[in-house]
mmCIF file of C-alpha atoms in Angstrom:
data_model
loop_
_atom_site.group_PDB
_atom_site.id
_atom_site.type_symbol
_atom_site.label_atom_id
_atom_site.label_comp_id
_atom_site.label_asym_id
_atom_site.label_seq_id
_atom_site.Cartn_x
_atom_site.Cartn_y
_atom_site.Cartn_z
ATOM 1 C CA MET A 1 -42.944 77.598 -67.105
ATOM 2 C CA LYS A 2 -39.444 77.881 -65.329
ATOM 3 C CA ARG A 3 -41.049 80.421 -62.766
ATOM 4 C CA GLY A 4 -43.666 78.124 -61.976
ATOM 5 C CA ILE A 5 -41.273 75.434 -61.559
ATOM 6 C CA SER A 6 -39.357 77.518 -59.134
ATOM 7 C CA GLU A 7 -42.371 78.735 -57.387
ATOM 8 C CA ARG A 8 -43.308 75.183 -56.680
ATOM 9 C CA ARG A 9 -40.047 74.425 -55.347
ATOM 10 C CA ARG A 10 -39.746 77.204 -53.075
ATOM 11 C CA ARG A 11 -43.471 76.197 -51.567
ATOM 12 C CA LEU A 12 -42.237 72.586 -51.147
ATOM 13 C CA ALA A 13 -39.190 73.835 -49.500
ATOM 14 C CA HIS A 14 -40.981 76.046 -47.179
ATOM 15 C CA ALA A 15 -43.684 73.321 -46.550
ATOM 16 C CA LEU A 16 -40.687 71.024 -45.778
ATOM 17 C CA HIS A 17 -39.060 73.654 -43.305
ATOM 18 C CA THR A 18 -42.096 74.540 -41.428
ATOM 19 C CA GLY A 19 -43.428 70.920 -41.260
ATOM 20 C CA PRO A 20 -41.017 67.821 -40.872
ATOM 21 C CA VAL A 21 -37.707 69.728 -40.876
ATOM 22 C CA GLN A 22 -39.101 71.477 -37.443
ATOM 23 C CA ALA A 23 -40.694 68.304 -36.015
ATOM 24 C CA VAL A 24 -37.324 66.297 -36.201
ATOM 25 C CA ALA A 25 -35.620 69.268 -34.836
ATOM 26 C CA GLY A 26 -38.137 69.304 -31.615
ATOM 27 C CA LEU A 27 -37.579 65.429 -31.576
ATOM 28 C CA ALA A 28 -33.806 65.755 -31.266
ATOM 29 C CA TRP A 29 -34.094 68.039 -28.687
ATOM 30 C CA ARG A 30 -36.954 66.180 -26.720
ATOM 31 C CA LEU A 31 -34.541 63.308 -26.769
ATOM 32 C CA ASP A 32 -31.787 64.959 -25.582
ATOM 33 C CA ALA A 33 -33.663 66.493 -22.817
ATOM 34 C CA ALA A 34 -34.902 62.834 -21.990
ATOM 35 C CA ALA A 35 -31.536 61.383 -22.244
ATOM 36 C CA ARG A 36 -30.352 64.122 -19.781
ATOM 37 C CA GLN A 37 -32.985 62.501 -17.089
ATOM 38 C CA ALA A 38 -32.900 59.137 -17.749
ATOM 39 C CA GLY A 39 -30.142 56.329 -16.303
ATOM 40 C CA PRO A 40 -28.199 53.799 -18.180
ATOM 41 C CA PRO A 41 -28.794 52.403 -20.535
ATOM 42 C CA LEU A 42 -31.722 54.182 -21.607
ATOM 43 C CA ALA A 43 -29.760 57.624 -21.559
ATOM 44 C CA GLY A 44 -27.211 55.915 -23.876
ATOM 45 C CA THR A 45 -30.391 54.883 -26.481
ATOM 46 C CA LEU A 46 -32.141 58.146 -25.995
ATOM 47 C CA ALA A 47 -28.795 59.961 -26.847
ATOM 48 C CA ASP A 48 -27.935 57.758 -29.870
ATOM 49 C CA GLY A 49 -31.723 58.956 -31.170
ATOM 50 C CA ALA A 50 -31.131 62.188 -30.817
ATOM 51 C CA ALA A 51 -28.146 62.157 -32.609
ATOM 52 C CA ASP A 52 -29.843 60.090 -35.427
ATOM 53 C CA ALA A 53 -32.309 63.073 -35.407
ATOM 54 C CA ARG A 54 -29.845 65.513 -35.778
ATOM 55 C CA ASP A 55 -28.045 63.647 -38.483
ATOM 56 C CA THR A 56 -31.492 63.331 -40.306
ATOM 57 C CA LEU A 57 -32.100 67.095 -39.766
ATOM 58 C CA ARG A 58 -28.629 67.930 -41.488
ATOM 59 C CA GLU A 59 -29.547 65.668 -44.465
ATOM 60 C CA MET A 60 -33.155 67.412 -44.747
ATOM 61 C CA ARG A 61 -31.852 70.851 -44.658
ATOM 62 C CA SER A 62 -29.037 70.162 -47.054
ATOM 63 C CA LEU A 63 -31.985 69.022 -49.399
ATOM 64 C CA LEU A 64 -33.828 72.004 -48.887
ATOM 65 C CA VAL A 65 -30.942 74.257 -49.923
ATOM 66 C CA THR A 66 -30.659 71.771 -52.928
ATOM 67 C CA LEU A 67 -34.384 72.284 -53.816
ATOM 68 C CA HIS A 68 -34.471 75.953 -53.366
ATOM 69 C CA PRO A 69 -31.469 77.957 -52.390
ATOM 70 C CA PRO A 70 -31.961 80.494 -50.019
ATOM 71 C CA ASN A 71 -30.447 83.082 -52.223
ATOM 72 C CA LEU A 72 -31.978 81.988 -55.524
ATOM 73 C CA ALA A 73 -34.463 85.246 -55.531
ATOM 74 C CA ARG A 74 -31.935 87.564 -54.714
ATOM 75 C CA VAL A 75 -28.918 86.688 -56.843
ATOM 76 C CA GLY A 76 -30.599 84.347 -59.681
ATOM 77 C CA LEU A 77 -29.836 80.938 -60.676
ATOM 78 C CA ASP A 78 -26.090 80.898 -61.893
ATOM 79 C CA VAL A 79 -25.051 82.527 -58.895
ATOM 80 C CA ALA A 80 -27.194 80.459 -56.587
ATOM 81 C CA LEU A 81 -25.904 77.302 -58.326
ATOM 82 C CA ALA A 82 -22.223 78.388 -58.054
ATOM 83 C CA ASP A 83 -22.726 79.127 -54.474
ATOM 84 C CA SER A 84 -24.312 75.589 -53.676
ATOM 85 C CA ALA A 85 -21.281 74.031 -55.806
ATOM 86 C CA ALA A 86 -18.540 75.766 -53.979
ATOM 87 C CA PRO A 87 -18.103 73.393 -51.382
ATOM 88 C CA LEU A 88 -18.031 70.224 -53.672
ATOM 89 C CA ARG A 89 -15.337 72.088 -55.845
ATOM 90 C CA ALA A 90 -13.363 72.408 -52.553
ATOM 91 C CA VAL A 91 -13.475 68.736 -51.734
ATOM 92 C CA VAL A 92 -12.496 67.759 -55.388
ATOM 93 C CA ALA A 93 -9.387 70.181 -55.197
ATOM 94 C CA ASP A 94 -8.647 68.892 -51.932
ATOM 95 C CA ARG A 95 -8.584 65.425 -53.265
ATOM 96 C CA ALA A 96 -6.631 66.393 -56.334
ATOM 97 C CA ALA A 97 -3.967 68.246 -54.526
#
């Protein structure tokens, strides 16, 4: 059963990466290009839209890593989870210091 769930998560992560993630990346690129060609105040609005798209892209990519860590198949669940949790441990250690 675990293997089936892992495979579904891998397929979902792949579908999200090749679909919506790529679409949002393209949107950010097109908004940046339009902002460079537009005059004020439209350029600022387009640049803000591009920044929002990049923020959304970062969030989506973070969710993909959570959904199916890229090193999961290579190193196994325990190591993949430890790798994913490492940045959080660093934040907690910094706050505790």
